[in-house]
Amino acid sequence: MTGPSAEPSAPFVHTLPLTLTGRGEPLYASLALAAAPLDWLDANSEKFLHPDEAALVTDRLHARRRHGLLVGRYAAKRALAMLHPAIDPRALAIRPGVLEQPVLSGAGVRNLGVSLSHAGPVAVAVVFPEGCPMGIDLERVRADAVPLLLSQSPEAERRLAACLDGPEPERLMRLWCLKEALSKTLRCGLTVPLELLAVGSVEPHPTGLWAGFANFAQYRGLSLVAGDLAAALVLPQTVTLAPADWAAWQAALAEAAREWRE
Ligand SMILES: CC(C)(COP(=O)(O)OP(=O)(O)OC[C@H]1O[C@@H](n2cnc3c(N)ncnc32)[C@H](O)[C@@H]1OP(=O)(O)O)[C@@H](O)C(=O)NCCC(=O)NCCS
């Protein structure tokens, strides 16, 4: 695990290994939270991008999109390095699939999936066995998003949000992130009626909330918020997640929220 760097222009990275049990077998996944300025990513992209990924990052892209592409792949490569420290990140490619979903390939990695999300200079990524599908999301909590979030939430979900702790923008964004993370797990994105992705139940977790989904009982999601960053990780309901240092993860999220703004 690494903490923040002393150099302000250097990247911030925090990683968390996850051990799960599914069908009696141990399953290994890893999470990474990363933040970096665009100029650092541009200057260092040759050290972590596969040539096919570098081809995606053309000068024609808007700086915001370029930043998202780069910091998302940087976070994903840091998560991959936890599972496969000996593999050169430049040998691994995350290409868009036909649904725009990230598809990982490269010698030495078999049956691994990746999900990622970026919010300005900050990104999160999870690398997981394909047999245990996961999805991740990260958003800034914004008061001005409340009307949109309310309009996109079914009545039952609005009632659920009203019962949560915290300010309204945070409560609604928690549920939104959970839905986006589910949509990535399912590979549909937000192209389906949003009621299908609705959160149906919540229960406390030491540093956040566990959520169940109204229409997808196969999955559950963990919601964590720190500062104005909300993150959600969705994984199958049928796997057991071993204890992990979520408090340190949340502290890193708080630091990223504080220090890494657009
Ligand atoms: C997937 C989606 C929910 C992402 O939401 P977002 O808030 O814009 O962005 P995030 O930063 O949270 O996530 C972006 C990442 O999601 C991933 N992603 C995109 N589509 C995905 C899908 N169908 N399934 C899983 N993951 C997907 C990508 O890795 C993307 O990052 P990248 O393009 O840098 O590789 C949203 O883009 C969506 O609904 N897409 C649906 C597909 C679509 O409409 N595509 C447009 C093509 S016409």
Coordinates of C-alpha atoms and ligand atoms in Angstrom, one line a residue:
M1 CA 0.0 0.0 0.0
T2 CA 1.3 3.4 -0.8
G3 CA 0.4 6.8 0.6
P4 CA 0.5 10.3 -0.8
S5 CA 3.7 11.6 -2.3
A6 CA 5.5 14.6 -1.0
E7 CA 5.8 16.1 -4.5
P8 CA 2.5 17.9 -5.3
S9 CA 2.8 17.1 -9.0
A10 CA 3.4 13.4 -8.4
P11 CA 0.5 11.0 -8.4
F12 CA -1.4 9.9 -5.3
V13 CA -2.1 6.2 -5.1
H14 CA -3.8 4.0 -2.6
T15 CA -4.4 0.3 -3.2
L16 CA -6.4 -2.4 -1.4
P17 CA -6.2 -6.1 -2.0
L18 CA -9.5 -7.9 -1.7
T19 CA -9.9 -11.6 -0.9
L20 CA -13.2 -13.2 -1.6
T21 CA -14.6 -16.7 -1.4
G22 CA -17.0 -18.0 -4.0
R23 CA -18.0 -21.6 -4.6
G24 CA -15.6 -22.6 -1.8
E25 CA -12.6 -21.2 -3.8
P26 CA -10.5 -18.1 -2.8
L27 CA -10.8 -15.3 -5.4
Y28 CA -8.4 -12.3 -5.5
A29 CA -9.3 -8.8 -6.6
S30 CA -7.7 -5.5 -6.1
L31 CA -8.8 -1.9 -5.8
A32 CA -6.9 1.3 -6.6
L33 CA -7.6 4.9 -6.0
A34 CA -5.3 7.2 -8.0
A35 CA -5.1 10.9 -8.7
A36 CA -2.7 12.8 -10.9
P37 CA -2.4 16.0 -12.8
L38 CA -2.8 15.8 -16.6
D39 CA 0.7 17.1 -17.2
W40 CA 2.2 14.3 -15.0
L41 CA 0.1 11.7 -16.8
D42 CA 1.1 13.0 -20.2
A43 CA 4.8 13.1 -19.2
N44 CA 4.7 9.6 -17.8
S45 CA 2.2 7.8 -20.0
E46 CA 4.9 5.9 -21.9
K47 CA 5.7 4.1 -18.6
F48 CA 2.3 2.6 -18.1
L49 CA 0.3 2.7 -21.3
H50 CA 0.2 -0.1 -23.9
P51 CA 0.6 1.2 -27.5
D52 CA -3.1 0.5 -28.2
E53 CA -4.1 2.6 -25.2
A54 CA -1.7 5.4 -26.2
A55 CA -3.5 5.4 -29.6
L56 CA -6.7 6.2 -27.8
V57 CA -5.3 9.3 -26.2
T58 CA -5.1 11.5 -29.2
D59 CA -4.5 15.3 -29.2
R60 CA -8.0 15.7 -30.6
L61 CA -9.6 14.7 -27.3
H62 CA -10.8 17.4 -25.0
A63 CA -8.4 17.8 -22.1
R64 CA -11.1 16.5 -19.7
R65 CA -11.6 13.3 -21.6
R66 CA -7.9 12.9 -22.1
H67 CA -7.4 13.3 -18.3
G68 CA -10.1 10.7 -17.6
L69 CA -8.7 8.2 -20.0
L70 CA -5.2 8.5 -18.6
V71 CA -6.0 8.6 -14.9
G72 CA -8.5 5.7 -15.2
R73 CA -5.9 3.5 -16.9
Y74 CA -3.2 4.6 -14.5
A75 CA -5.5 3.5 -11.6
A76 CA -6.3 0.2 -13.3
K77 CA -2.6 -0.5 -13.9
R78 CA -1.9 0.1 -10.2
A79 CA -4.7 -2.3 -9.3
L80 CA -3.3 -4.8 -11.8
A81 CA 0.2 -4.4 -10.3
M82 CA -1.1 -5.7 -7.0
L83 CA -2.3 -8.9 -8.5
H84 CA 0.6 -9.3 -11.0
P85 CA 3.6 -7.3 -9.8
A86 CA 6.0 -8.9 -12.3
I87 CA 4.0 -7.9 -15.4
D88 CA 5.1 -4.7 -17.1
P89 CA 2.0 -2.4 -17.2
R90 CA 2.9 -1.5 -20.9
A91 CA 2.2 -5.2 -21.8
L92 CA -1.4 -5.0 -20.6
A93 CA -4.1 -3.2 -22.7
I94 CA -7.5 -2.0 -21.6
R95 CA -9.4 -1.4 -24.8
P96 CA -13.0 -0.4 -25.2
G97 CA -15.3 -3.3 -26.0
V98 CA -18.3 -3.0 -28.3
L99 CA -20.4 -1.7 -25.4
E100 CA -17.6 0.8 -24.4
Q101 CA -16.8 -1.5 -21.5
P102 CA -13.1 -1.8 -20.5
V103 CA -11.6 -5.1 -21.8
L104 CA -8.3 -6.2 -20.4
S105 CA -5.8 -8.3 -22.4
G106 CA -2.2 -9.2 -22.3
A107 CA 0.2 -12.1 -21.7
G108 CA 0.1 -13.4 -18.2
V109 CA -3.4 -12.2 -17.4
R110 CA -6.2 -14.7 -18.0
N111 CA -9.9 -14.3 -17.2
L112 CA -9.5 -11.0 -15.4
G113 CA -12.0 -8.2 -15.7
V114 CA -11.6 -4.5 -14.9
S115 CA -14.0 -1.7 -14.1
L116 CA -13.0 1.9 -13.7
S117 CA -14.4 5.4 -13.0
H118 CA -12.9 8.9 -13.1
A119 CA -14.0 12.2 -11.6
G120 CA -11.7 15.0 -12.8
P121 CA -8.1 14.1 -11.7
V122 CA -9.2 11.2 -9.5
A123 CA -10.0 7.7 -10.6
V124 CA -10.9 4.3 -9.0
A125 CA -10.4 0.9 -10.6
V126 CA -11.1 -2.7 -9.6
V127 CA -9.5 -5.7 -11.1
F128 CA -11.4 -9.0 -10.5
P129 CA -11.7 -12.6 -11.8
E130 CA -14.2 -12.7 -14.7
G131 CA -16.0 -15.4 -12.8
C132 CA -16.9 -12.9 -10.1
P133 CA -18.2 -9.8 -12.0
M134 CA -17.7 -6.4 -10.3
G135 CA -18.3 -2.7 -11.1
I136 CA -17.1 0.5 -9.7
D137 CA -18.1 4.2 -9.7
L138 CA -16.8 7.5 -8.4
E139 CA -18.6 10.8 -8.3
R140 CA -18.2 14.3 -6.8
V141 CA -21.1 15.1 -4.4
R142 CA -22.7 18.3 -5.6
A143 CA -25.7 20.2 -4.2
D144 CA -26.6 21.3 -7.7
A145 CA -27.1 17.7 -8.8
V146 CA -30.0 17.2 -6.3
P147 CA -32.9 18.1 -8.7
L148 CA -31.6 15.8 -11.4
L149 CA -30.9 12.9 -8.9
L150 CA -34.4 13.3 -7.4
S151 CA -36.0 13.3 -10.9
Q152 CA -34.1 10.1 -11.8
S153 CA -34.9 8.2 -8.6
P154 CA -38.1 6.1 -8.2
E155 CA -40.3 6.9 -5.3
A156 CA -39.2 3.9 -3.2
E157 CA -35.6 4.9 -3.6
R158 CA -36.3 8.5 -2.6
R159 CA -37.9 7.2 0.6
L160 CA -34.8 5.0 1.2
A161 CA -32.5 8.0 0.6
A162 CA -34.5 10.1 3.1
C163 CA -33.7 7.5 5.9
L164 CA -30.0 7.6 5.4
D165 CA -27.6 9.7 7.4
G166 CA -25.8 12.8 6.0
P167 CA -26.8 15.8 3.8
E168 CA -29.3 15.2 1.0
P169 CA -26.7 15.6 -1.9
E170 CA -24.5 12.9 -0.3
R171 CA -27.5 10.5 0.4
L172 CA -28.7 10.8 -3.2
M173 CA -25.2 10.5 -4.7
R174 CA -24.5 7.3 -2.7
L175 CA -27.5 5.7 -4.3
W176 CA -26.6 7.1 -7.8
C177 CA -23.1 5.6 -7.5
L178 CA -24.4 2.2 -6.5
K179 CA -26.7 2.2 -9.6
E180 CA -23.8 3.2 -11.9
A181 CA -21.6 0.6 -10.5
L182 CA -24.3 -2.0 -11.0
S183 CA -24.8 -0.8 -14.6
K184 CA -21.1 -1.4 -15.2
T185 CA -21.2 -4.8 -13.6
L186 CA -24.0 -5.7 -16.0
R187 CA -22.2 -3.9 -18.9
C188 CA -25.4 -2.1 -19.9
G189 CA -24.4 1.3 -18.5
L190 CA -27.2 3.8 -18.1
T191 CA -28.9 2.7 -21.3
V192 CA -31.7 0.9 -19.4
P193 CA -34.7 2.3 -17.5
L194 CA -33.1 3.5 -14.3
E195 CA -35.8 1.9 -12.2
L196 CA -34.3 -1.4 -13.2
L197 CA -31.1 -0.5 -11.4
A198 CA -32.8 0.8 -8.2
V199 CA -31.4 0.3 -4.8
G200 CA -33.9 -1.7 -2.7
S201 CA -32.3 -1.9 0.7
V202 CA -29.4 -0.6 2.8
E203 CA -27.6 -1.8 5.9
P204 CA -24.7 -0.3 7.9
H205 CA -21.1 -1.2 7.2
P206 CA -18.4 0.1 9.6
T207 CA -17.2 2.8 7.2
G208 CA -20.2 3.0 4.8
L209 CA -23.3 1.2 3.7
W210 CA -24.1 -2.2 2.1
A211 CA -26.9 -2.0 -0.4
G212 CA -29.1 -4.5 -2.1
F213 CA -30.8 -3.9 -5.5
A214 CA -34.5 -4.1 -6.0
N215 CA -34.3 -6.1 -9.3
F216 CA -30.8 -7.7 -9.1
A217 CA -30.7 -9.8 -6.0
Q218 CA -27.6 -11.5 -7.4
Y219 CA -25.5 -8.4 -6.5
R220 CA -24.8 -6.1 -3.5
G221 CA -22.9 -2.9 -3.4
L222 CA -20.7 -1.1 -0.9
S223 CA -21.0 2.7 -0.7
L224 CA -18.3 4.8 0.8
V225 CA -18.2 8.6 1.0
A226 CA -15.4 10.9 2.2
G227 CA -15.3 14.6 1.8
D228 CA -17.2 15.3 -1.4
L229 CA -16.2 12.0 -3.1
A230 CA -18.7 9.2 -3.3
A231 CA -17.6 5.7 -4.4
A232 CA -19.4 2.4 -4.9
L233 CA -18.2 -1.1 -5.5
V234 CA -20.7 -3.8 -6.7
L235 CA -20.0 -7.5 -6.4
P236 CA -22.0 -10.7 -6.4
Q237 CA -24.1 -11.4 -3.4
T238 CA -23.0 -15.0 -3.3
V239 CA -19.3 -14.3 -2.5
T240 CA -17.9 -13.6 0.9
L241 CA -15.6 -10.7 1.2
A242 CA -12.8 -11.1 3.8
P243 CA -12.2 -8.1 6.1
A244 CA -10.2 -5.4 4.4
D245 CA -8.8 -2.1 5.6
W246 CA -11.8 0.0 4.5
A247 CA -10.9 2.6 7.1
A248 CA -7.6 3.3 5.3
W249 CA -9.4 3.3 2.0
Q250 CA -11.9 5.9 3.2
A251 CA -9.0 8.0 4.6
A252 CA -7.4 7.9 1.2
L253 CA -10.7 8.9 -0.4
A254 CA -10.9 11.8 2.0
E255 CA -7.4 12.9 1.1
A256 CA -8.1 12.7 -2.6
A257 CA -11.3 14.7 -2.1
R258 CA -9.4 17.4 -0.2
E259 CA -6.2 17.6 -2.3
W260 CA -7.3 16.7 -5.8
R261 CA -9.9 19.0 -7.3
E262 CA -10.5 20.0 -10.9
Ligands
LIG1 C1 -20.9 3.5 -18.4 C2 -21.4 4.9 -17.9 C3 -22.4 4.6 -16.8 C4 -20.2 5.6 -17.3 O1 -20.6 6.7 -16.6 P1 -19.7 8.1 -16.5 O2 -20.2 8.7 -15.2 O3 -19.9 8.8 -17.7 O4 -18.2 7.8 -16.4 P2 -17.3 7.0 -15.3 O5 -16.1 7.8 -15.2 O6 -18.0 6.6 -14.1 O7 -17.0 5.6 -16.1 C5 -16.4 5.6 -17.3 C6 -15.9 4.3 -17.6 O8 -16.9 3.3 -17.6 C7 -16.5 2.2 -18.4 N1 -17.6 1.9 -19.2 C8 -18.2 2.5 -20.3 N2 -19.2 1.8 -20.8 C9 -19.3 0.7 -20.0 C10 -20.2 -0.4 -20.1 N3 -21.2 -0.5 -21.0 N4 -20.1 -1.4 -19.1 C11 -19.1 -1.3 -18.2 N5 -18.2 -0.2 -18.1 C12 -18.3 0.7 -19.0 C13 -15.3 2.7 -19.2 O9 -14.2 2.1 -18.7 C14 -15.3 4.2 -19.0 O10 -14.0 4.7 -18.9 P3 -13.0 4.9 -20.2 O11 -13.9 5.2 -21.3 O12 -12.1 5.9 -19.8 O13 -12.4 3.5 -20.3 C15 -22.0 5.7 -19.0 O14 -21.0 6.1 -19.9 C16 -23.0 4.9 -19.8 O15 -24.2 4.8 -19.4 N6 -22.6 4.3 -20.9 C17 -23.6 3.5 -21.7 C18 -23.1 3.2 -23.0 C19 -23.2 4.3 -23.9 O16 -24.2 5.0 -23.9 N7 -22.2 4.5 -24.7 C20 -22.1 5.6 -25.7 C21 -21.9 5.0 -27.0 S1 -23.0 5.5 -28.2

